Structure formats: C-alpha cells, structure tokens
XYZ file of C-alpha atoms in Angstrom:
457
model
C 36.779 6.768 3.984
C 34.297 7.335 1.165
C 33.487 3.625 1.075
C 32.859 3.672 4.825
C 30.547 6.640 4.433
C 28.664 4.850 1.661
C 28.114 1.744 3.763
C 27.044 3.852 6.738
C 24.648 5.820 4.547
C 23.032 2.653 3.288
C 22.889 1.161 6.770
C 21.178 4.261 8.171
C 18.649 4.346 5.341
C 17.863 0.654 5.771
C 17.285 1.189 9.495
C 14.917 4.077 8.752
C 13.123 2.096 6.036
C 12.920 -1.011 8.226
C 11.334 0.791 11.169
C 8.983 2.921 9.069
C 7.929 -0.065 6.978
C 6.521 -1.767 10.071
C 3.516 0.391 9.231
C 3.255 -1.566 6.001
C 3.527 -4.845 7.902
C 0.586 -3.770 10.076
C -1.423 -2.703 7.043
C -0.767 -6.048 5.360
C -1.490 -7.994 8.531
C -4.877 -6.374 9.094
C -5.674 -6.795 5.408
C -4.834 -10.499 5.305
C -5.828 -11.726 8.769
C -9.551 -11.373 8.108
C -9.280 -13.990 5.346
C -8.845 -16.841 7.850
C -10.543 -15.212 10.825
C -13.770 -14.823 8.838
C -14.145 -18.598 8.630
C -14.194 -18.825 12.448
C -16.132 -15.625 13.127
C -18.871 -17.218 11.065
C -18.849 -20.166 13.495
C -19.344 -17.803 16.467
C -21.929 -15.577 14.799
C -23.469 -16.990 11.566
C -23.259 -14.265 8.892
C -25.135 -13.616 5.660
C -23.270 -12.635 2.478
C -23.994 -8.969 3.159
C -22.813 -9.270 6.786
C -19.587 -10.987 5.675
C -18.989 -8.177 3.217
C -19.557 -5.619 5.979
C -17.206 -7.295 8.494
C -14.441 -7.347 5.897
C -15.058 -3.940 4.326
C -15.765 -2.030 7.561
C -12.008 -1.551 7.847
C -12.160 0.251 4.523
C -14.712 2.726 5.874
C -12.148 3.645 8.507
C -9.417 3.700 5.858
C -11.359 6.230 3.792
C -11.712 8.444 6.866
C -8.092 7.893 7.879
C -6.734 8.898 4.490
C -9.098 11.813 3.856
C -7.742 14.423 6.252
C -4.285 13.292 7.169
C -2.573 14.855 4.177
C -3.294 18.257 5.668
C -2.201 17.031 9.118
C 1.058 15.630 7.678
C 1.777 18.929 5.929
C 1.171 20.912 9.127
C 2.615 18.706 11.874
C 5.033 16.524 9.938
C 5.268 12.966 8.664
C 6.786 11.555 11.867
C 3.948 12.630 14.172
C 1.354 11.076 11.871
C 3.275 7.775 11.947
C 3.376 7.861 15.765
C -0.385 8.455 15.889
C -0.900 5.625 13.407
C 0.927 3.126 15.624
C -1.285 4.013 18.590
C -4.454 3.656 16.507
C -3.305 0.227 15.257
C -2.766 -0.877 18.859
C -6.208 0.330 19.979
C -7.982 -1.340 17.047
C -6.220 -4.679 17.629
C -7.285 -4.723 21.292
C -10.918 -3.899 20.495
C -11.118 -6.635 17.832
C -9.517 -9.199 20.112
C -11.973 -8.559 22.951
C -15.098 -7.762 20.877
C -18.218 -9.084 22.705
C -20.419 -8.925 19.596
C -20.442 -8.112 15.888
C -21.009 -4.396 16.511
C -17.831 -4.125 18.600
C -15.923 -6.203 16.057
C -16.991 -3.859 13.259
C -16.047 -0.853 15.437
C -12.578 -2.335 15.997
C -12.196 -2.996 12.278
C -13.146 0.606 11.502
C -10.492 1.849 13.961
C -7.913 -0.427 12.338
C -9.038 1.004 9.024
C -8.296 4.515 10.271
C -4.708 3.422 10.858
C -4.498 1.643 7.493
C -5.699 4.785 5.738
C -3.146 6.905 7.553
C -0.198 4.580 7.086
C -0.701 3.866 3.386
C -0.042 7.438 2.402
C 2.328 8.640 5.122
C 4.936 5.841 4.979
C 5.532 5.985 1.183
C 5.591 9.784 1.506
C 8.094 9.580 4.373
C 10.360 7.112 2.567
C 10.165 8.942 -0.757
C 11.176 12.263 0.782
C 14.059 10.693 2.716
C 15.477 8.504 -0.058
C 18.328 9.509 -2.377
C 17.278 9.532 -6.035
C 19.143 6.330 -6.992
C 17.670 4.333 -4.095
C 14.165 5.795 -4.013
C 12.477 3.027 -5.984
C 14.075 0.298 -3.879
C 13.419 1.902 -0.499
C 9.788 2.821 -1.201
C 9.300 -0.703 -2.570
C 10.433 -2.000 0.825
C 7.128 -0.645 2.118
C 5.242 -2.970 -0.224
C 7.532 -5.814 0.834
C 6.499 -5.084 4.412
C 2.830 -5.222 3.367
C 3.355 -8.633 1.777
C 5.267 -9.759 4.883
C 2.289 -8.630 6.961
C -0.124 -10.592 4.770
C 2.083 -13.688 5.027
C 2.342 -13.224 8.795
C -1.446 -12.971 8.960
C -1.876 -16.259 7.079
C 0.658 -17.952 9.376
C -1.036 -16.547 12.485
C -4.373 -17.793 11.154
C -2.953 -21.317 10.885
C -1.200 -21.176 14.275
C -4.371 -20.200 16.131
C -6.832 -22.108 13.921
C -7.370 -24.951 16.393
C -7.091 -22.969 19.628
C -9.882 -21.704 21.818
C -10.964 -18.160 20.861
C -9.020 -18.645 17.619
C -10.214 -15.598 15.667
C -9.711 -13.346 18.699
C -6.027 -14.304 18.892
C -5.739 -13.810 15.136
C -7.138 -10.281 15.168
C -5.454 -9.215 18.413
C -1.944 -10.271 17.349
C -1.431 -6.943 15.545
C -0.835 -5.268 18.921
C 2.807 -6.405 19.053
C 4.096 -4.871 15.776
C 2.077 -1.715 16.551
C 4.007 -1.229 19.787
C 7.329 -1.920 18.020
C 6.505 0.708 15.359
C 5.589 3.256 18.028
C 8.851 2.689 19.912
C 11.058 2.747 16.820
C 9.624 5.807 15.097
C 10.110 7.916 18.224
C 13.879 7.712 17.616
C 13.748 8.845 13.954
C 13.628 12.375 12.531
C 11.229 13.956 10.067
C 11.969 14.409 6.346
C 14.314 17.181 5.166
C 11.758 18.439 2.638
C 9.088 18.935 5.305
C 11.597 20.519 7.700
C 12.704 22.978 5.023
C 9.075 23.862 4.272
C 8.820 24.825 7.982
C 12.092 26.836 7.844
C 13.935 24.311 10.027
C 17.007 24.170 7.803
C 19.516 23.182 10.496
C 17.577 19.992 11.302
C 17.203 19.266 7.586
C 20.939 19.707 7.056
C 21.713 17.288 9.906
C 19.432 14.643 8.414
C 20.881 15.111 4.910
C 24.358 14.538 6.366
C 23.161 11.227 7.835
C 21.328 9.886 4.793
C 23.578 11.369 2.067
C 26.991 12.022 3.672
C 28.732 12.321 0.279
C 26.203 14.807 -1.120
C 26.288 18.599 -0.828
C 23.609 19.243 1.805
C 23.566 22.998 1.126
C 22.984 22.381 -2.589
C 20.106 19.966 -1.838
C 18.534 22.504 0.527
C 18.869 25.245 -2.086
C 17.142 23.067 -4.709
C 14.219 22.300 -2.386
C 13.888 25.959 -1.350
C 13.839 26.910 -5.020
C 10.931 24.521 -5.596
C 9.066 25.975 -2.628
C 9.711 29.578 -3.675
C 7.894 29.120 -6.981
C 4.688 29.522 -5.008
C 4.281 33.019 -3.620
C 3.154 33.429 -0.002
C -0.547 33.983 0.499
C -1.586 32.261 -2.745
C -1.408 28.646 -1.667
C -5.107 27.902 -2.063
C -5.184 29.402 -5.538
C -2.059 27.568 -6.693
C -3.365 24.218 -5.446
C -5.926 24.327 -8.245
C -3.562 25.149 -11.085
C -4.010 22.704 -13.932
C -0.429 21.416 -13.839
C -0.944 20.352 -10.201
C -4.281 18.728 -10.894
C -2.833 16.467 -13.575
C -0.627 14.376 -11.232
C -3.461 14.225 -8.666
C -5.837 12.810 -11.290
C -3.160 10.350 -12.374
C -2.765 9.305 -8.742
C -6.481 8.539 -8.528
C -6.301 6.687 -11.841
C -3.412 4.440 -10.826
C -5.220 3.607 -7.581
C -8.259 2.538 -9.622
C -5.979 0.263 -11.629
C -4.407 -1.226 -8.491
C -7.710 -2.057 -6.785
C -10.236 -2.676 -9.562
C -8.149 -5.407 -11.168
C -9.273 -7.469 -8.166
C -6.295 -7.792 -5.820
C -8.071 -7.290 -2.513
C -10.937 -9.614 -3.354
C -8.296 -12.335 -3.611
C -6.372 -11.219 -0.492
C -9.471 -10.790 1.712
C -11.269 -13.879 0.427
C -8.368 -16.211 -0.389
C -9.558 -18.990 1.905
C -13.177 -18.536 0.762
C -12.184 -18.743 -2.918
C -10.127 -21.874 -2.324
C -13.038 -23.549 -0.541
C -15.268 -22.665 -3.495
C -12.612 -24.109 -5.824
C -12.741 -27.511 -4.143
C -10.698 -27.455 -0.915
C -13.216 -29.182 1.314
C -11.647 -28.526 4.715
C -10.809 -25.196 6.314
C -7.210 -26.112 7.167
C -6.523 -27.044 3.533
C -7.751 -23.623 2.430
C -5.549 -21.952 5.062
C -2.474 -23.872 3.877
C -3.198 -22.813 0.295
C -3.471 -19.223 1.539
C -0.010 -19.472 3.129
C 1.356 -20.532 -0.271
C -0.173 -17.417 -1.824
C 1.349 -15.283 0.934
C 4.816 -16.734 0.298
C 4.609 -15.987 -3.429
C 3.377 -12.463 -2.699
C 6.316 -11.852 -0.360
C 9.145 -13.250 -2.467
C 8.011 -11.809 -5.816
C 8.090 -8.308 -4.306
C 11.889 -8.635 -4.355
C 11.693 -8.416 -8.157
C 10.395 -4.849 -7.816
C 13.002 -4.006 -5.180
C 15.837 -5.236 -7.413
C 14.681 -3.912 -10.777
C 12.478 -0.830 -10.293
C 15.469 1.520 -10.296
C 17.254 -0.455 -13.041
C 14.650 -0.958 -15.778
C 11.993 1.549 -14.734
C 8.446 1.626 -13.411
C 6.460 1.201 -16.644
C 8.122 -1.989 -17.976
C 7.320 -3.765 -14.699
C 3.749 -2.454 -14.819
C 3.272 -3.765 -18.366
C 4.619 -7.214 -17.478
C 2.566 -7.417 -14.283
C -0.704 -6.268 -15.818
C -0.423 -8.681 -18.746
C 0.227 -11.606 -16.387
C -2.601 -10.563 -14.032
C -5.092 -10.216 -16.887
C -4.305 -13.642 -18.331
C -4.550 -15.155 -14.830
C -7.977 -13.614 -14.200
C -9.399 -15.064 -17.410
C -7.878 -18.456 -16.548
C -9.301 -18.310 -13.011
C -12.753 -17.490 -14.356
C -12.422 -20.334 -16.850
C -11.538 -22.819 -14.107
C -14.817 -22.039 -12.348
C -16.733 -22.124 -15.630
C -15.474 -25.629 -16.420
C -15.882 -27.127 -12.938
C -17.802 -30.199 -14.105
C -15.447 -30.917 -16.993
C -12.252 -30.388 -15.004
C -13.250 -32.209 -11.827
C -10.480 -32.461 -9.197
C -7.968 -30.634 -11.400
C -10.162 -27.517 -11.278
C -8.927 -26.500 -7.850
C -5.282 -26.740 -8.957
C -5.951 -24.575 -12.004
C -7.579 -22.069 -9.641
C -4.546 -22.229 -7.323
C -2.148 -21.769 -10.238
C -4.129 -18.822 -11.579
C -4.259 -17.094 -8.197
C -0.544 -17.676 -7.553
C 0.340 -16.267 -10.991
C -1.949 -13.284 -10.401
C -0.396 -12.579 -6.994
C 3.155 -13.001 -8.339
C 2.532 -10.507 -11.143
C 0.834 -8.032 -8.792
C 3.676 -8.326 -6.271
C 6.356 -7.032 -8.653
C 4.183 -4.452 -10.409
C 1.001 -2.781 -9.177
C 1.689 -3.601 -5.526
C 4.866 -1.572 -4.925
C 4.969 0.639 -8.013
C 1.602 2.363 -7.567
C 2.602 3.604 -4.109
C 6.039 4.548 -5.416
C 4.646 6.515 -8.353
C 2.168 8.575 -6.333
C 4.937 9.434 -3.857
C 7.057 10.681 -6.773
C 4.691 12.592 -9.059
C 3.009 14.927 -6.551
C 4.223 18.573 -6.299
C 5.963 19.333 -2.999
C 3.592 22.084 -1.867
C 0.573 19.773 -2.057
C 2.339 16.401 -1.665
C 0.702 15.537 1.656
C -2.864 16.375 0.654
C -2.395 15.051 -2.902
C -1.205 11.672 -1.642
C -4.049 11.722 0.852
C -6.518 12.151 -2.024
C -4.938 9.283 -3.956
C -4.905 7.053 -0.898
C -8.508 7.894 -0.060
C -9.549 7.024 -3.613
C -7.725 3.698 -3.210
C -9.853 2.829 -0.201
C -13.080 4.086 -1.786
C -12.486 1.747 -4.735
C -11.414 -0.957 -2.291
C -14.600 -0.603 -0.232
C -16.868 -0.743 -3.278
C -15.172 -3.831 -4.704
C -14.719 -5.675 -1.400
C -18.195 -5.011 -0.004
C -19.899 -6.030 -3.234
C -17.701 -9.069 -3.968
C -19.677 -11.722 -1.969
C -22.941 -10.437 -3.417
C -21.586 -10.274 -6.999
C -20.223 -13.816 -6.688
C -23.645 -14.933 -5.470
C -25.466 -13.194 -8.329
C -23.082 -13.565 -11.297
C -21.005 -16.575 -10.312
C -17.244 -16.853 -9.953
C -16.404 -17.120 -13.665
C -18.102 -13.933 -14.859
C -16.886 -11.975 -11.812
C -13.214 -12.705 -12.508
C -13.675 -12.068 -16.243
C -14.923 -8.567 -15.414
C -11.705 -7.962 -13.456
C -9.769 -9.291 -16.455
C -11.456 -6.799 -18.789
C -10.473 -3.970 -16.406
C -6.916 -5.298 -16.627
C -6.949 -4.768 -20.411
C -8.114 -1.160 -19.964
C -5.421 -0.656 -17.311
C -2.621 -1.588 -19.730
C -3.838 1.184 -22.057
C -3.999 3.668 -19.142
C -0.386 3.010 -18.123
C 0.825 3.297 -21.740
C -1.088 6.468 -22.551
C -0.995 8.548 -19.375
C 1.631 7.456 -16.842
C 5.081 9.122 -17.007
C 8.299 7.205 -16.356
C 9.926 8.534 -13.164
C 13.051 6.358 -13.159
C 16.258 8.362 -12.718
C 14.557 11.690 -11.995
C 14.710 13.703 -8.779
C 11.423 14.740 -7.167
C 12.212 18.337 -8.073
C 12.882 17.409 -11.730
C 9.577 15.533 -11.932
C 7.775 18.596 -10.591
C 9.474 20.877 -13.142
C 8.334 18.522 -15.919
C 4.710 18.903 -14.805
C 5.049 22.682 -14.822
C 6.536 22.641 -18.335
C 3.945 20.093 -19.537
C 6.635 17.556 -20.339
C 4.810 14.182 -20.123
C 7.795 11.864 -19.657
C-alpha cells in the first residue's frame, strides 16, 4: 500500500509540475522565437540596430512591469489566480503580434507578452517550490527550467517550419496562442499551495492538498510547522518586519544571483543566436536557423543534468562547474571572432562549439538553479514580493544587456563584447563561493530559521 501511495504521490506531483511548467514553455518560446522572426521582420520593415534592439527588448519592458507588482498580488489572491491571468495575457500578446499591422503594434504585442513573462517567471517557481516535498524540490522546480528550454527549442523549430511560408514571422509569433490556452485550461483544475492557504487561514484546503502531494507525511505536523513560521511575525507589524536585516539579506542575494544569470550573456545568445551565427560565417538564413535548432537541443537535454543531480550533489557544485565552463566558452567565442582572418572557414565552427558549450553549461547550472535558489531562500511572509523583486531585477538586467547588445557589437566588435561577459563570469564564481548558501536537503522553514539565526550555510 505504501508503495502505491508513493507512486501516486509522484504521479500527482508530476501532473501538477507538467501543467504549471507550461508557463515556462511559453516564456521560453517567446524568448527564443524572436531570434528567427527578427530576420524576416527586417525584410518586411527594414530596421536599424537600435530598432532591432527595441523590437527584441520591448518584451523585457513588459516583463519588468509584469514582475514588479505581482508579488503583492500573489500574496493576496494566491499563486493559482496569477497563473490563470498569465495564461490569458500570453494568449492576448500572441494574437496581437501575429496580426500586427506595423512596428508599433508589434512592439505593443511584445510588451504584452513581456507582462506575462514577468509574471510567470516568479509565480511558477514559487508555486512549484511551495508544493514540492523537500527531497523532490530541486528536481520539480528544475522542471520549470526544462520547460523554458523546451519552449526555446520549440521556437527554433517553429521558426524553421514557417521560414519559407507566406507571412512567416506572423505565424512564428502567433504560435504561442496554443500552449497559452492549454495552460489556462489545465491550471483551472489545480489547487493553490498549502503554504499560501495556511497564511489565509484555509487549513482544511491545505490539509487536503498535503494529503494528495505527501500522502505518507503527517499533514497536521506540516501545517503546525508552517503556522509556527508565520506566527513569528506579530499581527500589525508586517511592514516593519519586511525591512528587518535578516529578511533583506536573502532579497539582496536574489538580486545578485539574477545579475549573475543575465550579465554572463545568456539572453544575448538566445535572442540573437541566428544573428551571431550569420556574423560567424553562416551565409544563408536557413543555415543559421538550423544551427540555432542545434543550440536549442543542447539547451533542452543538458537541463536534465540539473534535474537528476541538483538534489543529489547540491546547488553550488553545479553552479561552479557551469560558470567555469561558460567563462571559458565566452573567451573562446571572443577569440574566434578576433582571429577571423587567420581561422577562415573553421572560425564559424569554433563559434558554434563555443556557443554550444556555453549553452550546455548554462542549462545545468545558472538556468534552473537560479530560479530554484530564489524560490528557496525567501522568507515565507515576504516570499511573493521578494521573488517579485528578484524577478524584476532579472528583467531590468536583461533589458539593459539585450537592448544595448546590437549597439555594443557595432561599437566594440564581437570579440571584446564576449570577453566582457567572460570577465563577469569570473566575478560570478567568486560571488557564488562567498555569498550563496547551499540549500540542498533543507526544508523551506529550516532555511528561513538559518537566516534569522545568521547561519550562512
């Protein structure tokens, strides 16, 4: 009987994670699809470097707005309702992009999609983290990153499928409507997280959900532990307690790890994969798109490394390995552009190898683990707004890097640009070693107690 319960528990959690992670697929799709679509948008409406940067990064303006206030909304109305709203916003943005009559409408649609991206990138990891049992938390939250990589791969495949059709970029951008509708339908059948329900004094619903996701655990004991965490903050002093130093520390770490994730250059490569490959020597657009699909496949499959090993060997060892590999790859990529004349035809294959290595290392480290860590280290009372702050900082950094990337490439050249990202990678290794705690094997409540007691790891 116990074995049956265990299998049922895992099955139920995988269903929850699978449906919720469709939000990640949408986020990845709308991140990656612009890479190929941009090549054809430029055929319809010739764009300057600044205009290209704006078309790509306009989604990040929406993402900043989408992530800025939804932590408060998620704390008040629940994680589930925010996910439902996110699915509807994704659907609306996909339709507007697909039917955009001019650049202004296209940018407006991208901003609306960005709103959904900003919402989903904090609420899904939060939702999964609060639902997951301690021993499966790393794996299940990492499934969200797997969904993002699946979305990016799907975007590259969609780009190739519609590349030679009439209205190609419109089909590419509008295809996100289908997974948005699936997410909306699926999430309507799921419940909210026990931790949020308990914070709203809805203990019966929380107990029912605990019995589904952890049938072998003592639901009453889990509820008591969560209530004990909540009771440490006296009623009427929430605003004051938000600004206690022990709560600020994990928030600042959340912002720091988001800087590391973005400013090592990942989204410049995701957004501009096809553009970089053309610069590296792929003379035709279809060749660049095929190379992009290869990158998407590596990104997808290497995420399984994080899923399999995050809960076994810990978060920090994977971060060290990933950051070292990414940094070496960035210096190699810059070198391939620096030695274009000497390398000749082989230059583009060195560039491809460097990008694939970079993506592989990111996929098992910074990609899933950054979102996992911020979902783990934030105190329960401010978890929604704290993750919102971290997510918003992610998109602020993302906007700055992505918008400026075409201009920086134009001014500094490819080699120096990627070397700058490599130098940031070196600083990031020090940041992880010096400041980031290891959260492997700890409950969310235990992690919070460690912050209160000033226990760093």
